[in-house]
Amino acid sequence: SGRGTAIAAARARRFRNYRPDRVLDTRALAVAIRRLRRLERKSRRLELDVEATVRRTAENAGDLEIIERPERRNQARVVLMMDTGGSMEPHVRVVESFFSALVRSGGLREVKTWYFHNCVYQVAFSDMAQFKSKPIEDICRGVPPNTHLFMVGDAWMGPYELFAPHGSLEMATTDPVPGIDRLAQLAAAYPKRVWLNPIPDNWWNADTIGAVGQIFPMYPMTLEGIVEAVATLLGKGDKRAGRVPRSVWADALANAKL
């Protein structure tokens, strides 16, 4: 099963980073990602304002007056968090294709990449192979405007991995806070968020997938699904996520601390 594969991979620590250089079969995916662009005149670099220059020159009876304005620069940022290892191994190529499109689209000011295994816990990894990590609290702090969060993973795991304290299979990510509450923490920090799932949506009736889908609008990792996800990030799509649920495990943990 998928969960068995994940457990075996966790024990062997066979994790790796995704490649950002996969060649896409279609340019439509990159075109969809470029729709996230948000051009604003906030650059320190100046450019010629042709219309204003012509108008001012006419007002000056033909004496040329050059008018400049800040260049339009793209302000859109993406945080990409990807599940790696275990049950995600069969989906490596499709994830790498999306990763490549995101990095190469040219329509984003910044792309930050993080890795996790099965669920997000107290840290995420900038380099999964080397276990270079950063606390989730830091990733959730000071999120700039126009930042879009893409979560990529099958969301399929043992229920205890999502709902129980110390649910992680890895000592490096053991966490007294349940994974479901870490996901809710991300959701609170990133209002513009979606989850891309590489497994067919007729498998999404699994308990853990359904619970994750209550926190993140979830879309299939197909061209059509990614186009819909981008539309949701832009506020033009189907809002598939309901309220962010409070985990009963979190309540139990809070009561134990009283």
mmCIF file of C-alpha atoms in Angstrom:
data_model
loop_
_atom_site.group_PDB
_atom_site.id
_atom_site.type_symbol
_atom_site.label_atom_id
_atom_site.label_comp_id
_atom_site.label_asym_id
_atom_site.label_seq_id
_atom_site.Cartn_x
_atom_site.Cartn_y
_atom_site.Cartn_z
ATOM 1 C CA SER A 1 0.000 0.000 0.000
ATOM 2 C CA GLY A 2 0.991 3.640 -0.248
ATOM 3 C CA ARG A 3 1.333 3.967 3.505
ATOM 4 C CA GLY A 4 3.518 0.865 3.664
ATOM 5 C CA THR A 5 5.816 2.322 1.057
ATOM 6 C CA ALA A 6 6.032 5.558 3.015
ATOM 7 C CA ILE A 7 6.944 3.729 6.224
ATOM 8 C CA ALA A 8 9.645 1.730 4.457
ATOM 9 C CA ALA A 9 11.109 4.875 2.918
ATOM 10 C CA ALA A 10 11.074 6.678 6.239
ATOM 11 C CA ARG A 11 13.002 3.880 7.901
ATOM 12 C CA ALA A 12 15.574 3.866 5.131
ATOM 13 C CA ARG A 13 15.629 7.697 4.916
ATOM 14 C CA ARG A 14 15.570 7.514 1.137
ATOM 15 C CA PHE A 15 14.653 11.083 0.430
ATOM 16 C CA ARG A 16 15.793 13.312 -2.392
ATOM 17 C CA ASN A 17 15.057 16.705 -3.882
ATOM 18 C CA TYR A 18 13.023 17.144 -7.053
ATOM 19 C CA ARG A 19 14.737 18.252 -10.264
ATOM 20 C CA PRO A 20 13.819 21.710 -11.608
ATOM 21 C CA ASP A 21 14.992 21.024 -15.184
ATOM 22 C CA ARG A 22 12.368 18.670 -16.588
ATOM 23 C CA VAL A 23 11.183 19.588 -20.076
ATOM 24 C CA LEU A 24 7.432 20.070 -20.212
ATOM 25 C CA ASP A 25 5.321 18.346 -22.821
ATOM 26 C CA THR A 26 3.234 21.499 -23.222
ATOM 27 C CA ARG A 27 3.726 25.218 -22.753
ATOM 28 C CA ALA A 28 0.173 25.619 -21.485
ATOM 29 C CA LEU A 29 1.246 24.852 -17.914
ATOM 30 C CA ALA A 30 3.831 27.640 -17.908
ATOM 31 C CA VAL A 31 1.250 29.987 -19.432
ATOM 32 C CA ALA A 32 -1.166 29.173 -16.599
ATOM 33 C CA ILE A 33 1.494 29.890 -13.979
ATOM 34 C CA ARG A 34 2.366 33.231 -15.576
ATOM 35 C CA ARG A 35 -1.191 34.332 -14.867
ATOM 36 C CA LEU A 36 -0.051 34.811 -11.260
ATOM 37 C CA ARG A 37 2.003 37.830 -12.299
ATOM 38 C CA ARG A 38 1.214 41.083 -10.518
ATOM 39 C CA LEU A 39 2.953 44.047 -12.126
ATOM 40 C CA GLU A 40 3.356 47.115 -9.932
ATOM 41 C CA ARG A 41 5.433 50.268 -10.209
ATOM 42 C CA LYS A 42 7.596 49.720 -7.130
ATOM 43 C CA SER A 43 10.993 49.423 -8.752
ATOM 44 C CA ARG A 44 13.868 51.808 -7.988
ATOM 45 C CA ARG A 45 14.772 51.677 -11.666
ATOM 46 C CA LEU A 46 13.115 54.334 -13.804
ATOM 47 C CA GLU A 47 11.786 54.220 -17.340
ATOM 48 C CA LEU A 48 10.626 56.867 -19.783
ATOM 49 C CA ASP A 49 6.987 57.841 -19.367
ATOM 50 C CA VAL A 50 6.231 58.587 -23.013
ATOM 51 C CA GLU A 51 2.703 59.940 -22.558
ATOM 52 C CA ALA A 52 3.648 62.214 -19.668
ATOM 53 C CA THR A 53 6.743 63.436 -21.526
ATOM 54 C CA VAL A 54 4.691 64.349 -24.628
ATOM 55 C CA ARG A 55 2.022 66.062 -22.536
ATOM 56 C CA ARG A 56 4.500 68.078 -20.477
ATOM 57 C CA THR A 57 6.487 69.055 -23.579
ATOM 58 C CA ALA A 58 3.282 70.317 -25.228
ATOM 59 C CA GLU A 59 2.435 72.292 -22.104
ATOM 60 C CA ASN A 60 5.922 73.822 -22.257
ATOM 61 C CA ALA A 61 5.331 75.082 -25.826
ATOM 62 C CA GLY A 62 7.704 72.535 -27.312
ATOM 63 C CA ASP A 63 10.513 72.659 -24.739
ATOM 64 C CA LEU A 64 11.377 69.028 -24.116
ATOM 65 C CA GLU A 65 10.897 67.819 -20.542
ATOM 66 C CA ILE A 66 11.667 64.205 -19.815
ATOM 67 C CA ILE A 67 9.287 62.512 -17.380
ATOM 68 C CA GLU A 68 10.295 59.207 -15.825
ATOM 69 C CA ARG A 69 8.419 56.722 -13.685
ATOM 70 C CA PRO A 70 9.319 53.509 -11.782
ATOM 71 C CA GLU A 71 9.508 50.381 -13.922
ATOM 72 C CA ARG A 72 6.696 47.900 -13.580
ATOM 73 C CA ARG A 73 8.068 44.889 -11.728
ATOM 74 C CA ASN A 74 6.376 41.608 -10.964
ATOM 75 C CA GLN A 75 5.484 41.317 -7.267
ATOM 76 C CA ALA A 76 4.088 37.756 -7.315
ATOM 77 C CA ARG A 77 5.867 35.247 -5.094
ATOM 78 C CA VAL A 78 5.360 31.499 -4.726
ATOM 79 C CA VAL A 79 6.124 29.202 -1.823
ATOM 80 C CA LEU A 80 6.204 25.607 -3.064
ATOM 81 C CA MET A 81 6.019 22.823 -0.462
ATOM 82 C CA MET A 82 6.367 19.289 -1.825
ATOM 83 C CA ASP A 83 5.927 15.846 -0.315
ATOM 84 C CA THR A 84 8.808 13.577 -1.262
ATOM 85 C CA GLY A 85 9.594 9.896 -0.793
ATOM 86 C CA GLY A 86 7.408 6.886 -0.069
ATOM 87 C CA SER A 87 4.061 6.964 -1.839
ATOM 88 C CA MET A 88 5.160 10.004 -3.868
ATOM 89 C CA GLU A 89 7.804 8.024 -5.783
ATOM 90 C CA PRO A 90 5.427 7.031 -8.632
ATOM 91 C CA HIS A 91 4.624 10.716 -9.168
ATOM 92 C CA VAL A 92 8.173 12.063 -9.418
ATOM 93 C CA ARG A 93 7.992 12.967 -13.114
ATOM 94 C CA VAL A 94 4.724 14.911 -12.922
ATOM 95 C CA VAL A 95 5.914 16.789 -9.819
ATOM 96 C CA GLU A 96 9.231 17.624 -11.472
ATOM 97 C CA SER A 97 7.409 18.859 -14.570
ATOM 98 C CA PHE A 98 5.354 21.229 -12.449
ATOM 99 C CA PHE A 99 8.462 22.304 -10.514
ATOM 100 C CA SER A 100 10.244 23.026 -13.797
ATOM 101 C CA ALA A 101 7.335 25.060 -15.142
ATOM 102 C CA LEU A 102 7.175 27.102 -11.955
ATOM 103 C CA VAL A 103 10.891 27.886 -11.932
ATOM 104 C CA ARG A 104 11.117 28.573 -15.660
ATOM 105 C CA SER A 105 7.876 30.448 -16.182
ATOM 106 C CA GLY A 106 9.560 33.808 -15.804
ATOM 107 C CA GLY A 107 6.385 35.239 -14.372
ATOM 108 C CA LEU A 108 7.308 35.280 -10.697
ATOM 109 C CA ARG A 109 9.425 37.528 -8.531
ATOM 110 C CA GLU A 110 10.497 34.713 -6.243
ATOM 111 C CA VAL A 111 10.026 30.963 -5.773
ATOM 112 C CA LYS A 112 10.888 29.389 -2.419
ATOM 113 C CA THR A 113 10.963 25.606 -2.236
ATOM 114 C CA TRP A 114 10.437 23.404 0.804
ATOM 115 C CA TYR A 115 10.118 19.650 1.273
ATOM 116 C CA PHE A 116 8.288 17.455 3.744
ATOM 117 C CA HIS A 117 7.419 13.773 4.063
ATOM 118 C CA ASN A 118 3.735 12.791 4.265
ATOM 119 C CA CYS A 119 2.747 15.814 6.353
ATOM 120 C CA VAL A 120 4.232 19.095 7.516
ATOM 121 C CA TYR A 121 5.461 19.014 11.088
ATOM 122 C CA GLN A 122 7.615 21.400 13.121
ATOM 123 C CA VAL A 123 10.182 21.917 10.340
ATOM 124 C CA ALA A 124 10.310 21.867 6.550
ATOM 125 C CA PHE A 125 13.424 21.153 4.508
ATOM 126 C CA SER A 126 15.174 23.349 1.963
ATOM 127 C CA ASP A 127 17.301 20.314 1.073
ATOM 128 C CA MET A 128 15.676 16.999 1.922
ATOM 129 C CA ALA A 129 18.727 14.935 0.987
ATOM 130 C CA GLN A 130 20.917 16.894 3.409
ATOM 131 C CA PHE A 131 18.138 17.427 6.004
ATOM 132 C CA LYS A 132 18.615 21.223 5.969
ATOM 133 C CA SER A 133 15.525 22.528 7.692
ATOM 134 C CA LYS A 134 13.693 25.617 8.908
ATOM 135 C CA PRO A 135 10.996 25.877 11.593
ATOM 136 C CA ILE A 136 7.445 26.166 10.321
ATOM 137 C CA GLU A 137 6.959 29.167 12.602
ATOM 138 C CA ASP A 138 9.613 31.028 10.596
ATOM 139 C CA ILE A 139 8.087 30.017 7.269
ATOM 140 C CA CYS A 140 4.741 31.363 8.485
ATOM 141 C CA ARG A 141 6.166 34.631 9.810
ATOM 142 C CA GLY A 142 6.162 37.860 7.806
ATOM 143 C CA VAL A 143 4.609 36.484 4.612
ATOM 144 C CA PRO A 144 4.837 39.242 1.940
ATOM 145 C CA PRO A 145 1.710 40.351 0.085
ATOM 146 C CA ASN A 146 0.997 38.620 -3.230
ATOM 147 C CA THR A 147 2.482 35.340 -1.973
ATOM 148 C CA HIS A 148 0.872 32.118 -3.231
ATOM 149 C CA LEU A 149 1.332 28.780 -1.468
ATOM 150 C CA PHE A 150 1.335 25.582 -3.528
ATOM 151 C CA MET A 151 1.249 22.353 -1.517
ATOM 152 C CA VAL A 152 2.056 19.234 -3.554
ATOM 153 C CA GLY A 153 1.423 15.766 -2.170
ATOM 154 C CA ASP A 154 -0.963 12.829 -2.115
ATOM 155 C CA ALA A 155 -2.144 13.618 1.457
ATOM 156 C CA TRP A 156 -2.414 9.848 1.924
ATOM 157 C CA MET A 157 -0.915 8.619 5.178
ATOM 158 C CA GLY A 158 -1.711 6.764 8.345
ATOM 159 C CA PRO A 159 -4.359 8.657 10.356
ATOM 160 C CA TYR A 160 -1.998 8.946 13.322
ATOM 161 C CA GLU A 161 0.510 10.773 11.091
ATOM 162 C CA LEU A 162 -2.023 13.523 10.514
ATOM 163 C CA PHE A 163 -4.068 13.616 13.716
ATOM 164 C CA ALA A 164 -1.811 12.426 16.553
ATOM 165 C CA PRO A 165 0.866 14.287 18.491
ATOM 166 C CA HIS A 166 4.321 12.988 17.546
ATOM 167 C CA GLY A 167 2.767 11.488 14.428
ATOM 168 C CA SER A 168 5.864 11.839 12.260
ATOM 169 C CA LEU A 169 7.669 8.668 11.220
ATOM 170 C CA GLU A 170 10.986 10.547 11.302
ATOM 171 C CA MET A 171 12.862 11.532 14.447
ATOM 172 C CA ALA A 172 14.073 14.700 12.661
ATOM 173 C CA THR A 173 10.499 15.991 12.432
ATOM 174 C CA THR A 174 8.935 14.622 15.620
ATOM 175 C CA ASP A 175 6.450 17.182 16.861
ATOM 176 C CA PRO A 176 4.063 17.374 19.833
ATOM 177 C CA VAL A 177 1.713 19.373 17.592
ATOM 178 C CA PRO A 178 -0.364 17.162 15.247
ATOM 179 C CA GLY A 179 0.250 17.530 11.539
ATOM 180 C CA ILE A 180 -3.342 18.672 10.927
ATOM 181 C CA ASP A 181 -2.687 21.675 13.145
ATOM 182 C CA ARG A 182 0.568 22.483 11.377
ATOM 183 C CA LEU A 183 -1.390 22.544 8.127
ATOM 184 C CA ALA A 184 -3.936 24.866 9.730
ATOM 185 C CA GLN A 185 -1.028 27.073 10.832
ATOM 186 C CA LEU A 186 0.149 27.303 7.212
ATOM 187 C CA ALA A 187 -3.382 28.013 6.038
ATOM 188 C CA ALA A 188 -3.696 30.921 8.471
ATOM 189 C CA ALA A 189 -0.391 32.416 7.282
ATOM 190 C CA TYR A 190 -1.100 31.952 3.562
ATOM 191 C CA PRO A 191 -4.632 33.017 2.595
ATOM 192 C CA LYS A 192 -3.765 32.380 -1.070
ATOM 193 C CA ARG A 193 -3.179 28.644 -1.015
ATOM 194 C CA VAL A 194 -3.980 25.460 -2.943
ATOM 195 C CA TRP A 195 -3.094 21.783 -2.725
ATOM 196 C CA LEU A 196 -2.189 19.806 -5.865
ATOM 197 C CA ASN A 197 -2.739 16.063 -5.553
ATOM 198 C CA PRO A 198 -1.098 13.716 -8.091
ATOM 199 C CA ILE A 199 -3.403 10.764 -7.396
ATOM 200 C CA PRO A 200 -6.773 10.511 -9.221
ATOM 201 C CA ASP A 201 -9.596 12.267 -7.415
ATOM 202 C CA ASN A 202 -11.662 9.075 -7.215
ATOM 203 C CA TRP A 203 -9.179 8.029 -4.498
ATOM 204 C CA TRP A 204 -9.730 11.168 -2.471
ATOM 205 C CA ASN A 205 -12.287 9.575 -0.160
ATOM 206 C CA ALA A 206 -9.481 8.449 2.173
ATOM 207 C CA ASP A 207 -9.858 10.024 5.625
ATOM 208 C CA THR A 208 -6.586 11.914 5.604
ATOM 209 C CA ILE A 209 -7.122 13.308 2.087
ATOM 210 C CA GLY A 210 -10.578 14.526 3.041
ATOM 211 C CA ALA A 211 -9.255 16.216 6.181
ATOM 212 C CA VAL A 212 -6.489 18.001 4.277
ATOM 213 C CA GLY A 213 -9.037 19.063 1.670
ATOM 214 C CA GLN A 214 -10.987 20.857 4.396
ATOM 215 C CA ILE A 215 -7.985 23.145 4.947
ATOM 216 C CA PHE A 216 -6.613 23.572 1.430
ATOM 217 C CA PRO A 217 -8.584 23.857 -1.810
ATOM 218 C CA MET A 218 -7.464 20.608 -3.454
ATOM 219 C CA TYR A 219 -7.067 20.053 -7.192
ATOM 220 C CA PRO A 220 -5.768 17.146 -9.279
ATOM 221 C CA MET A 221 -2.220 17.592 -10.548
ATOM 222 C CA THR A 222 -3.279 17.716 -14.181
ATOM 223 C CA LEU A 223 -3.094 20.628 -16.592
ATOM 224 C CA GLU A 224 -6.791 21.304 -16.070
ATOM 225 C CA GLY A 225 -6.433 21.019 -12.294
ATOM 226 C CA ILE A 226 -3.485 23.411 -12.199
ATOM 227 C CA VAL A 227 -5.361 25.944 -14.336
ATOM 228 C CA GLU A 228 -8.270 25.745 -11.868
ATOM 229 C CA ALA A 229 -5.877 26.072 -8.919
ATOM 230 C CA VAL A 230 -4.321 29.223 -10.386
ATOM 231 C CA ALA A 231 -7.805 30.661 -10.913
ATOM 232 C CA THR A 232 -8.555 30.019 -7.235
ATOM 233 C CA LEU A 233 -5.339 31.765 -6.179
ATOM 234 C CA LEU A 234 -6.404 34.755 -8.258
ATOM 235 C CA GLY A 235 -9.844 34.756 -6.625
ATOM 236 C CA LYS A 236 -11.586 33.687 -9.820
ATOM 237 C CA GLY A 237 -12.101 29.979 -9.221
ATOM 238 C CA ASP A 238 -14.132 27.514 -7.199
ATOM 239 C CA LYS A 239 -13.410 27.869 -3.491
ATOM 240 C CA ARG A 240 -13.259 24.200 -2.600
ATOM 241 C CA ALA A 241 -12.041 24.536 0.970
ATOM 242 C CA GLY A 242 -14.525 24.860 3.782
ATOM 243 C CA ARG A 243 -13.724 26.156 7.238
ATOM 244 C CA VAL A 244 -10.392 25.273 8.794
ATOM 245 C CA PRO A 245 -11.252 22.538 11.320
ATOM 246 C CA ARG A 246 -9.926 22.430 14.836
ATOM 247 C CA SER A 247 -8.239 19.112 15.552
ATOM 248 C CA VAL A 248 -9.525 17.150 18.523
ATOM 249 C CA TRP A 249 -5.909 16.139 19.094
ATOM 250 C CA ALA A 250 -4.957 19.782 19.520
ATOM 251 C CA ASP A 251 -7.741 20.244 22.080
ATOM 252 C CA ALA A 252 -6.551 17.192 23.988
ATOM 253 C CA LEU A 253 -2.969 18.477 23.921
ATOM 254 C CA ALA A 254 -4.042 21.918 25.140
ATOM 255 C CA ASN A 255 -6.067 20.416 28.002
ATOM 256 C CA ALA A 256 -3.119 18.262 29.031
ATOM 257 C CA LYS A 257 -0.997 21.410 29.442
ATOM 258 C CA LEU A 258 -3.520 23.079 31.771
#
